[in-house]
Tab-separated table of C-alpha atoms in Angstrom:
chain	number	residue	atom	x	y	z
I	183	MET	CA	22.469	-4.860	-17.556
I	184	GLY	CA	19.356	-3.388	-19.070
I	185	ALA	CA	16.593	-1.309	-17.684
I	186	LYS	CA	15.077	-1.437	-14.247
I	187	VAL	CA	11.352	-2.044	-14.696
I	188	ILE	CA	9.156	-0.272	-12.157
I	189	THR	CA	5.382	-0.609	-11.999
I	190	ILE	CA	3.344	2.090	-10.289
I	191	THR	CA	0.078	0.774	-8.876
I	192	SER	CA	-2.414	1.468	-6.088
I	193	GLY	CA	-5.602	-0.571	-6.039
I	194	LYS	CA	-7.791	2.461	-5.514
I	195	GLY	CA	-8.251	4.908	-8.361
I	196	GLY	CA	-7.565	8.594	-8.141
I	197	VAL	CA	-4.689	8.468	-5.676
I	198	GLY	CA	-2.100	9.769	-8.138
I	199	LYS	CA	-0.619	6.805	-10.026
I	200	THR	CA	-0.552	8.550	-13.365
I	201	THR	CA	0.761	11.795	-11.882
I	202	ALA	CA	3.469	9.834	-10.096
I	203	THR	CA	4.431	7.892	-13.222
I	204	ALA	CA	4.650	11.038	-15.361
I	205	ASN	CA	6.660	12.913	-12.767
I	206	LEU	CA	9.057	10.070	-12.026
I	207	GLY	CA	9.581	9.561	-15.755
I	208	VAL	CA	10.407	13.224	-16.256
I	209	ALA	CA	12.539	13.390	-13.106
I	210	LEU	CA	14.603	10.388	-14.242
I	211	ALA	CA	14.954	11.870	-17.739
I	212	ARG	CA	16.240	15.083	-16.162
I	213	MET	CA	18.943	12.930	-14.598
I	214	ASN	CA	19.964	11.959	-18.139
I	215	LYS	CA	18.492	8.498	-17.853
I	216	ARG	CA	16.943	6.732	-20.814
I	217	VAL	CA	13.305	6.238	-19.822
I	218	THR	CA	10.175	4.729	-21.346
I	219	VAL	CA	6.852	5.156	-19.588
I	220	ILE	CA	4.092	2.718	-20.522
I	221	ASP	CA	0.402	3.416	-19.979
I	222	ALA	CA	-1.073	0.012	-19.120
I	223	ASP	CA	-4.554	1.373	-18.454
I	224	ILE	CA	-6.068	0.081	-21.670
I	225	GLY	CA	-9.366	1.728	-22.522
I	226	LEU	CA	-8.755	4.642	-20.159
I	227	ARG	CA	-5.683	6.282	-21.656
I	228	ASN	CA	-4.421	9.164	-19.512
I	229	LEU	CA	-0.658	9.236	-19.156
I	230	ASP	CA	-0.420	10.956	-22.567
I	231	VAL	CA	-2.427	14.005	-21.451
I	232	VAL	CA	-0.612	14.346	-18.143
I	233	MET	CA	2.669	14.367	-20.087
I	234	GLY	CA	1.360	16.669	-22.807
I	235	LEU	CA	1.858	14.142	-25.620
I	236	GLU	CA	-1.736	13.395	-26.616
I	237	ASN	CA	-1.427	15.026	-30.045
I	238	ARG	CA	1.421	12.830	-31.175
I	239	ILE	CA	-0.164	9.410	-30.788
I	240	VAL	CA	-0.305	7.270	-33.909
I	241	TYR	CA	0.124	3.758	-32.564
I	242	ASP	CA	-0.468	2.334	-29.097
I	243	LEU	CA	0.377	-0.576	-26.830
I	244	VAL	CA	-2.247	-2.876	-28.357
I	245	ASP	CA	-0.990	-2.098	-31.887
I	246	VAL	CA	2.453	-3.294	-30.810
I	247	VAL	CA	1.122	-6.423	-29.121
I	248	GLU	CA	-1.036	-7.315	-32.127
I	249	GLY	CA	1.784	-6.657	-34.587
I	250	ARG	CA	0.291	-3.680	-36.434
I	251	CYS	CA	3.408	-1.617	-35.842
I	252	LYS	CA	6.967	-1.941	-34.652
I	253	LEU	CA	7.715	-1.181	-31.026
I	254	ARG	CA	9.697	1.932	-32.041
I	255	GLN	CA	6.712	3.333	-33.934
I	256	ALA	CA	4.565	3.330	-30.799
I	257	MET	CA	7.200	5.114	-28.726
I	258	ILE	CA	6.427	8.833	-28.584
I	259	LYS	CA	9.403	11.002	-27.837
I	260	HIS	CA	8.918	13.697	-25.212
I	261	LYS	CA	9.157	17.330	-26.319
I	262	LEU	CA	11.823	18.299	-23.806
I	263	PHE	CA	13.864	15.137	-23.370
I	264	ASN	CA	15.507	13.139	-26.122
I	265	ASP	CA	15.616	9.958	-24.085
I	266	LEU	CA	12.086	9.974	-22.650
I	267	TYR	CA	9.416	7.979	-24.459
I	268	LEU	CA	5.767	7.170	-23.898
I	269	ILE	CA	3.981	4.058	-25.091
I	270	PRO	CA	0.315	5.050	-24.848
I	271	ALA	CA	-2.569	2.768	-23.945
I	272	ALA	CA	-5.220	1.939	-26.520
I	273	GLN	CA	-8.326	4.011	-26.013
I	274	THR	CA	-10.833	1.857	-27.868
I	275	ARG	CA	-9.934	-1.596	-26.631
I	276	ASP	CA	-10.186	-3.277	-23.271
I	277	LYS	CA	-7.697	-4.846	-20.915
I	278	THR	CA	-8.198	-8.348	-22.337
I	279	ALA	CA	-6.427	-7.263	-25.548
I	280	VAL	CA	-3.111	-7.694	-23.711
I	281	SER	CA	-1.859	-10.578	-21.570
I	282	PRO	CA	0.806	-10.605	-18.856
I	283	ALA	CA	3.004	-12.644	-21.243
I	284	ASP	CA	2.608	-9.939	-23.929
I	285	MET	CA	3.753	-7.319	-21.454
I	286	ILE	CA	6.794	-9.331	-20.413
I	287	GLN	CA	7.750	-9.845	-24.055
I	288	LEU	CA	7.337	-6.170	-24.951
I	289	VAL	CA	9.282	-4.961	-21.925
I	290	ASP	CA	12.069	-7.471	-22.515
I	291	LYS	CA	12.538	-6.014	-26.011
I	292	LEU	CA	12.902	-2.554	-24.513
I	293	ARG	CA	15.200	-3.441	-21.645
I	294	PRO	CA	18.540	-3.281	-23.491
I	295	GLU	CA	17.829	0.237	-24.778
I	296	MET	CA	16.621	1.859	-21.556
I	297	ASP	CA	17.775	2.632	-18.024
I	298	PHE	CA	14.261	2.749	-16.606
I	299	ILE	CA	10.903	1.475	-17.793
I	300	LEU	CA	7.961	2.793	-15.780
I	301	ILE	CA	4.563	1.132	-16.102
I	302	ASP	CA	1.423	2.999	-15.066
I	303	SER	CA	-1.003	0.367	-13.790
I	304	PRO	CA	-4.769	0.729	-13.977
I	305	ALA	CA	-6.766	0.825	-10.755
I	306	GLY	CA	-8.258	-2.441	-9.568
I	307	ILE	CA	-6.898	-5.936	-9.053
I	308	GLU	CA	-7.904	-7.564	-12.317
I	309	ARG	CA	-6.266	-8.335	-15.635
I	310	GLY	CA	-4.966	-4.799	-16.173
I	311	PHE	CA	-3.189	-4.871	-12.824
I	312	ARG	CA	-1.673	-8.276	-13.552
I	313	ASN	CA	-0.521	-7.065	-16.976
I	314	ALA	CA	1.194	-4.083	-15.409
I	315	VAL	CA	2.874	-6.051	-12.653
I	316	ALA	CA	4.009	-9.074	-14.683
I	317	PRO	CA	7.235	-7.523	-16.072
I	318	ALA	CA	8.101	-5.503	-12.945
I	319	ASP	CA	11.438	-5.717	-11.159
I	320	GLU	CA	10.091	-3.412	-8.492
I	321	VAL	CA	6.604	-2.194	-7.618
I	322	LEU	CA	5.695	1.188	-6.171
I	323	ILE	CA	2.340	1.442	-4.433
I	324	VAL	CA	0.790	4.890	-4.369
I	325	THR	CA	-1.613	5.687	-1.577
I	326	ASN	CA	-3.181	8.697	0.132
I	327	PRO	CA	-3.403	9.020	3.906
I	328	GLU	CA	-7.064	7.955	3.890
I	329	VAL	CA	-8.682	4.762	5.136
I	330	SER	CA	-10.051	3.620	1.778
I	331	ALA	CA	-6.791	4.172	-0.089
I	332	VAL	CA	-4.686	2.508	2.618
I	333	ARG	CA	-7.021	-0.463	2.760
I	334	ASP	CA	-6.741	-0.961	-1.000
I	335	ALA	CA	-2.974	-0.533	-0.823
I	336	ASP	CA	-2.875	-3.352	1.739
I	337	ARG	CA	-4.839	-5.599	-0.590
I	338	ILE	CA	-2.430	-4.824	-3.428
I	339	ILE	CA	0.577	-5.577	-1.231
I	340	GLY	CA	-0.996	-8.939	-0.344
I	341	LEU	CA	-1.492	-9.742	-4.031
I	342	LEU	CA	2.073	-8.705	-4.851
I	343	GLU	CA	3.405	-10.986	-2.134
I	344	ALA	CA	1.331	-13.843	-3.517
I	345	GLU	CA	2.879	-13.259	-6.975
I	346	ASN	CA	6.394	-12.970	-5.535
I	347	LYS	CA	6.546	-9.343	-6.645
I	348	GLY	CA	6.166	-7.931	-3.188
I	349	PRO	CA	6.076	-6.289	-0.878
I	350	GLY	CA	6.964	-3.216	-2.939
I	351	LYS	CA	7.624	0.287	-1.750
I	352	LEU	CA	5.183	2.978	-0.785
I	353	ILE	CA	4.633	6.471	-2.167
I	354	LEU	CA	2.480	8.450	0.224
I	355	ASN	CA	0.820	11.060	-1.940
I	356	ARG	CA	-1.088	14.223	-1.056
I	357	MET	CA	0.104	14.536	2.535
I	358	LYS	CA	-1.184	17.601	4.310
I	359	SER	CA	1.276	18.289	7.076
I	360	ASP	CA	-0.946	20.846	8.807
I	361	MET	CA	-3.767	18.300	9.057
I	362	VAL	CA	-1.370	15.659	10.369
I	363	ARG	CA	-0.196	18.111	12.967
I	364	LYS	CA	-3.777	18.684	14.095
I	365	GLY	CA	-4.247	14.936	14.342
I	366	GLU	CA	-6.878	14.972	11.619
I	367	MET	CA	-4.931	12.906	9.109
I	368	LEU	CA	-2.991	9.648	9.223
I	369	SER	CA	0.700	10.447	9.517
I	370	ALA	CA	3.424	8.792	7.452
I	371	GLU	CA	4.352	6.739	10.535
I	372	ASP	CA	0.736	5.621	10.968
I	373	VAL	CA	0.562	4.421	7.370
I	374	THR	CA	3.903	2.609	7.415
I	375	ASP	CA	2.947	1.051	10.775
I	376	ILE	CA	-0.246	-0.284	9.296
I	377	LEU	CA	1.095	-1.453	5.938
I	378	ALA	CA	4.502	-2.581	7.213
I	379	ILE	CA	6.339	-1.790	3.994
I	380	LYS	CA	9.144	0.589	3.142
I	381	LEU	CA	8.388	4.166	2.274
I	382	ILE	CA	10.161	5.533	-0.798
I	383	GLY	CA	8.692	9.001	-0.677
I	384	ILE	CA	6.181	11.401	0.815
I	385	VAL	CA	4.603	13.799	-1.650
I	386	PRO	CA	2.977	16.813	-0.046
I	387	GLU	CA	-0.332	18.174	-1.231
I	388	ASP	CA	0.582	20.860	-3.738
I	389	GLU	CA	-1.696	23.246	-5.573
I	390	GLY	CA	0.727	23.208	-8.450
I	391	VAL	CA	-0.146	19.627	-9.423
I	392	VAL	CA	-3.517	20.314	-11.044
I	393	PRO	CA	-2.337	23.286	-13.154
I	394	ALA	CA	0.638	21.152	-14.189
I	395	SER	CA	-1.563	18.377	-15.526
I	396	ASN	CA	-3.938	20.963	-16.998
I	397	SER	CA	-1.101	22.122	-19.186
I	398	GLY	CA	0.602	18.766	-19.666
I	399	ILE	CA	3.825	19.832	-17.981
I	400	PRO	CA	4.598	17.532	-15.035
I	401	VAL	CA	5.016	19.468	-11.790
I	402	THR	CA	8.495	18.114	-11.197
I	403	LEU	CA	9.748	20.507	-13.917
I	404	ASN	CA	8.812	23.346	-11.580
I	405	GLU	CA	11.876	23.848	-9.399
I	406	ASN	CA	9.855	25.564	-6.677
I	407	SER	CA	7.174	22.944	-6.293
I	408	ARG	CA	7.353	20.867	-3.109
I	409	ALA	CA	5.572	17.969	-4.770
I	410	GLY	CA	8.004	18.290	-7.664
I	411	GLN	CA	10.913	18.147	-5.228
I	412	ALA	CA	9.436	15.024	-3.626
I	413	PHE	CA	9.216	13.308	-7.014
I	414	ARG	CA	12.790	14.308	-7.860
I	415	ASP	CA	13.886	12.785	-4.546
I	416	ILE	CA	12.023	9.544	-5.282
I	417	ALA	CA	13.651	9.406	-8.723
I	418	ARG	CA	17.086	9.684	-7.110
I	419	ARG	CA	16.199	6.910	-4.663
I	420	LEU	CA	15.108	4.722	-7.574
I	421	ASN	CA	18.520	5.423	-9.068
I	422	GLY	CA	20.120	4.005	-5.938
I	423	GLU	CA	21.054	7.314	-4.307
I	424	ASP	CA	20.676	7.696	-0.581
I	425	VAL	CA	18.307	10.634	-0.133
I	426	PRO	CA	16.953	11.057	3.396
I	427	LEU	CA	13.160	11.087	3.605
I	428	VAL	CA	12.996	14.385	5.500
I	429	SER	CA	14.320	16.215	2.463
I	430	THR	CA	10.829	16.159	0.975
I	431	GLY	CA	10.416	19.393	2.902
I	432	ASP	CA	7.451	17.986	4.775
I	433	ASN	CA	9.034	18.277	8.186
I	434	GLY	CA	10.434	21.696	7.578
I	435	SER	CA	7.291	23.433	6.423
I	436	PHE	CA	6.742	26.951	7.594
I	437	LEU	CA	3.627	25.973	9.545
I	438	GLN	CA	5.420	23.227	11.404
I	439	ARG	CA	8.338	25.425	12.312
I	440	LEU	CA	5.822	27.976	13.521
I	441	ALA	CA	4.042	25.332	15.529
I	442	ARG	CA	7.308	24.217	17.116
I	443	LEU	CA	7.981	27.769	18.077
I	444	PHE	CA	4.703	28.143	19.885
I	445	SER	CA	4.265	24.723	21.393
I	446	GLY	CA	6.971	22.226	22.054
I	447	SER	CA	4.578	19.328	22.500
I	448	ASP	CA	2.313	19.906	19.530
I	449	ALA	CA	4.859	19.690	16.760
I	450	ARG	CA	6.404	16.355	16.099
A	282	MET	CA	-18.507	2.598	22.673
A	283	ALA	CA	-20.185	5.654	24.185
A	284	GLY	CA	-17.466	7.979	22.982
A	285	PHE	CA	-17.257	6.365	19.570
A	286	PHE	CA	-18.898	9.144	17.606
A	287	GLU	CA	-17.063	11.780	19.555
A	288	ARG	CA	-13.827	9.999	18.767
A	289	MET	CA	-14.896	9.715	15.161
A	290	MET	CA	-15.401	13.441	15.034
A	291	GLY	CA	-12.108	13.942	16.788
A	292	LYS	CA	-13.655	15.473	19.876
A	293	GLY	CA	-13.567	14.636	23.493
A	294	THR	CA	-10.387	12.560	23.703
A	295	GLY	CA	-7.973	15.263	22.706
A	296	LYS	CA	-6.978	13.082	19.749
A	297	GLY	CA	-8.056	13.824	16.224
A	298	SER	CA	-9.786	11.640	13.687
A	299	GLY	CA	-6.345	10.520	12.473
A	300	SER	CA	-5.991	8.086	15.365
A	301	THR	CA	-9.546	6.875	14.798
A	302	ALA	CA	-8.583	6.191	11.201
A	303	LYS	CA	-5.572	4.194	12.339
A	304	GLU	CA	-7.566	2.106	14.813
A	305	ARG	CA	-10.293	1.409	12.295
A	306	LEU	CA	-7.790	0.461	9.616
A	307	GLN	CA	-5.939	-1.903	11.919
A	308	PHE	CA	-9.195	-3.650	12.743
A	309	ILE	CA	-10.326	-3.820	9.107
A	310	LEU	CA	-7.000	-5.045	7.757
A	311	VAL	CA	-6.558	-7.806	10.271
A	312	HIS	CA	-9.782	-9.347	8.963
A	313	ASP	CA	-9.089	-8.471	5.306
A	314	ARG	CA	-5.697	-10.140	5.390
A	315	ILE	CA	-6.952	-13.546	6.469
A	316	ASN	CA	-10.331	-13.149	4.787
A	317	LEU	CA	-12.241	-13.892	7.974
A	318	SER	CA	-15.207	-11.807	9.034
A	319	PRO	CA	-15.708	-10.883	12.697
A	320	GLU	CA	-18.707	-13.278	12.813
A	321	ARG	CA	-16.670	-16.218	11.506
A	322	LEU	CA	-13.862	-15.340	13.901
A	323	GLN	CA	-16.356	-15.433	16.775
A	324	ALA	CA	-17.568	-18.857	15.651
A	325	MET	CA	-13.982	-20.088	15.434
A	326	LYS	CA	-13.200	-18.820	18.941
A	327	GLN	CA	-16.247	-20.627	20.258
A	328	GLU	CA	-15.198	-23.850	18.618
A	329	ILE	CA	-11.640	-23.587	19.919
A	330	LEU	CA	-12.979	-23.092	23.436
A	331	ASP	CA	-15.358	-26.014	23.079
A	332	VAL	CA	-12.498	-28.279	22.039
A	333	ILE	CA	-10.245	-27.186	24.885
A	334	SER	CA	-13.096	-27.475	27.362
A	335	LYS	CA	-13.414	-31.147	26.499
A	336	TYR	CA	-10.036	-31.664	28.175
A	337	VAL	CA	-9.631	-28.960	30.799
A	338	ALA	CA	-11.832	-26.475	32.596
A	339	VAL	CA	-11.527	-23.056	31.034
A	340	ASP	CA	-12.054	-19.727	32.728
A	341	ARG	CA	-14.309	-18.428	29.971
A	342	ASP	CA	-14.608	-14.943	31.410
A	343	ASN	CA	-10.917	-14.257	30.915
A	344	VAL	CA	-10.311	-15.791	27.530
A	345	ASP	CA	-8.506	-13.642	24.996
A	346	ILE	CA	-8.318	-14.929	21.444
A	347	ALA	CA	-7.320	-12.273	18.971
A	348	LEU	CA	-5.751	-11.763	15.582
A	349	GLN	CA	-2.416	-10.015	15.591
A	350	GLN	CA	-0.068	-8.569	13.022
A	351	ARG	CA	3.689	-8.892	13.095
A	352	GLN	CA	4.930	-6.880	10.175
A	353	ARG	CA	2.948	-8.382	7.314
A	354	ASP	CA	2.285	-11.756	8.943
A	355	SER	CA	-1.041	-12.472	10.580
A	356	LEU	CA	-1.318	-14.769	13.552
A	357	ILE	CA	-3.907	-15.816	16.035
A	358	VAL	CA	-2.879	-15.376	19.621
A	359	ALA	CA	-4.882	-17.091	22.308
A	360	GLU	CA	-4.693	-16.674	26.016
A	361	ILE	CA	-6.950	-19.251	27.559
A	362	PRO	CA	-6.713	-19.456	31.339
A	363	PHE	CA	-7.799	-22.623	33.082
A	364	SER	CA	-10.425	-22.151	35.718
A	365	LYS	CA	-9.233	-22.418	39.290
A	366	PRO	CA	-10.672	-25.373	41.101
A	367	ALA	CA	-11.876	-24.628	44.630
A	368	GLU	CA	-9.164	-25.785	47.020
A	369	GLY	CA	-9.468	-29.313	48.258
A	370	ILE	CA	-12.635	-30.013	46.428
A	371	GLU	CA	-12.575	-32.474	43.568
A	372	GLN	CA	-13.934	-30.957	40.347
A	373	ASP	CA	-17.296	-32.147	39.257
A	374	ASP	CA	-17.401	-34.143	36.070
A	375	GLU	CA	-19.986	-31.804	34.627
A	376	ASP	CA	-17.622	-28.838	34.833
A	377	VAL	CA	-14.487	-30.641	33.849
A	378	ALA	CA	-14.421	-33.577	31.538
A	379	ARG	CA	-11.484	-35.735	32.553
A	380	PRO	CA	-8.827	-36.287	29.948
A	381	PRO	CA	-9.585	-39.442	28.055
A	382	GLN	CA	-6.041	-40.854	28.325
A	383	PRO	CA	-3.909	-41.292	31.420
A	384	SER	CA	-0.963	-40.063	29.318
A	385	ASP	CA	-2.443	-36.579	29.441
A	386	SER	CA	-1.306	-36.157	33.020
A	387	ASP	CA	1.081	-33.414	31.843
A	388	THR	CA	-1.839	-31.190	31.039
A	389	ASP	CA	-3.311	-31.968	34.417
A	390	SER	CA	-0.301	-30.997	36.437
A	391	LYS	CA	0.135	-27.843	34.372
A	392	ALA	CA	-3.416	-26.868	35.097
A	393	ALA	CA	-2.826	-27.508	38.778
A	394	ASP	CA	0.338	-25.387	38.698
A	395	ASP	CA	-1.475	-22.513	37.091
A	396	ALA	CA	-4.257	-22.756	39.592
A	397	GLY	CA	-1.820	-22.869	42.497
A	398	GLY	CA	0.127	-19.893	41.215
A	399	GLY	CA	-2.885	-17.590	41.051
C-alpha cells in the first residue's frame, strides 16, 4: 500500500546525489511508475535544473509546509512523463524552515498517490539531512571511490543506524574501471569491504553526465549511456527486480576485455 | 614507514594507490566509528595493562591491543601474554604483585599453564 519512500544522501557534497535522484526518478517513471522527487536541499535548490524544470516553479516545499499553497500546486509535472513530479526546494529560505515532522506529514499525504517518492538530501549531517531521512523507508547512500567520500559515507551510515534507518544501500558513483584495473582507485569490493553495507549499483564515470545536466535531460534517457544503464538497473532493483550487479557493464568494458586478453593475472 | 611515500604514490610495492587508500580508510574509520583518537587509544591501552599488571606479570613486549571491525560492529581485541617466570625461581614481588585474594588461584594456575606451554 502506498509509495515506497527512498532518500538519497551522502554526507559529502558533490558525489552525485542530485544526479542520482533525477536519474532514478526518470528511470522509474519510464517503468510507468508514479513518482515524485523532492528536493530537500533548502536554500540550494538544484534538482529542478538537473531535471530541466526550473522554468516551471511557482511554489516550493516551504510554501507547502507553511500553508501558502496546496501540495498539488507545488508539484511540477515533468515534460516527458505524466506521472513524474518534482517538489522543488525553496531557494531563499534555510533548512530550519522545515522540520523532520513536516517532512513526514508531507510525504504521508503523497504516499497514497505515488509508487515511489524520492528525496534528494542536502550534503552534511545537520537539520537538512535529518529532514530528508525522517520519512524514508529506505536510504541510498551515494559515494565515490575516494577516501573522503567513503569516510563521509561511513559517518552517514553510522547516523542512519542510530536513527534506526540504517544501514541503507550503497550507490558507488563515478567508477573508473581502467583506474581500478591499474590499482589506482578503490574497487567496488574495497568499498563494500570497508563500509560493510549492500551495494545497489555501480555507476561508471560517463562523459555523457555533464552534457545531460547541462541540458536538463537526465542521462538515463540516453539508451547508449553506460551511466544511464546503471541508473536504469538500480531503478529496477528498487522495484524489487533481481538484476545482477555485473550488468552495469563495468566488468565487460572494452578495456577490461582487452586487458584479459593480454594478461590473465592483471584483469580481475 | 620507509616505503610509506612510495606506497602512497603507488610505486615500489607493485600495488597502486588504491590499496593505500583502503588501508588508510580502514585505519581512519576504526577510530571514527568509536570516536577515539589514536592518542586516547594509547592511553587506554596503557591503563588496561596497568590494571592487569596489578594481578599478573605481563609480557609487555608482546602485547597486542587493537580495534577491529566485524561488519559494522567495532570491538577491541586484546592479546596480553603473561610473562614467563624463570623456571624454579619464585617471582619477585616487585615484578609480580600477588593477587590480593586467595580465591584468584584460577588466574594463577592459568598463568602457570601458559608459561609451561611456551
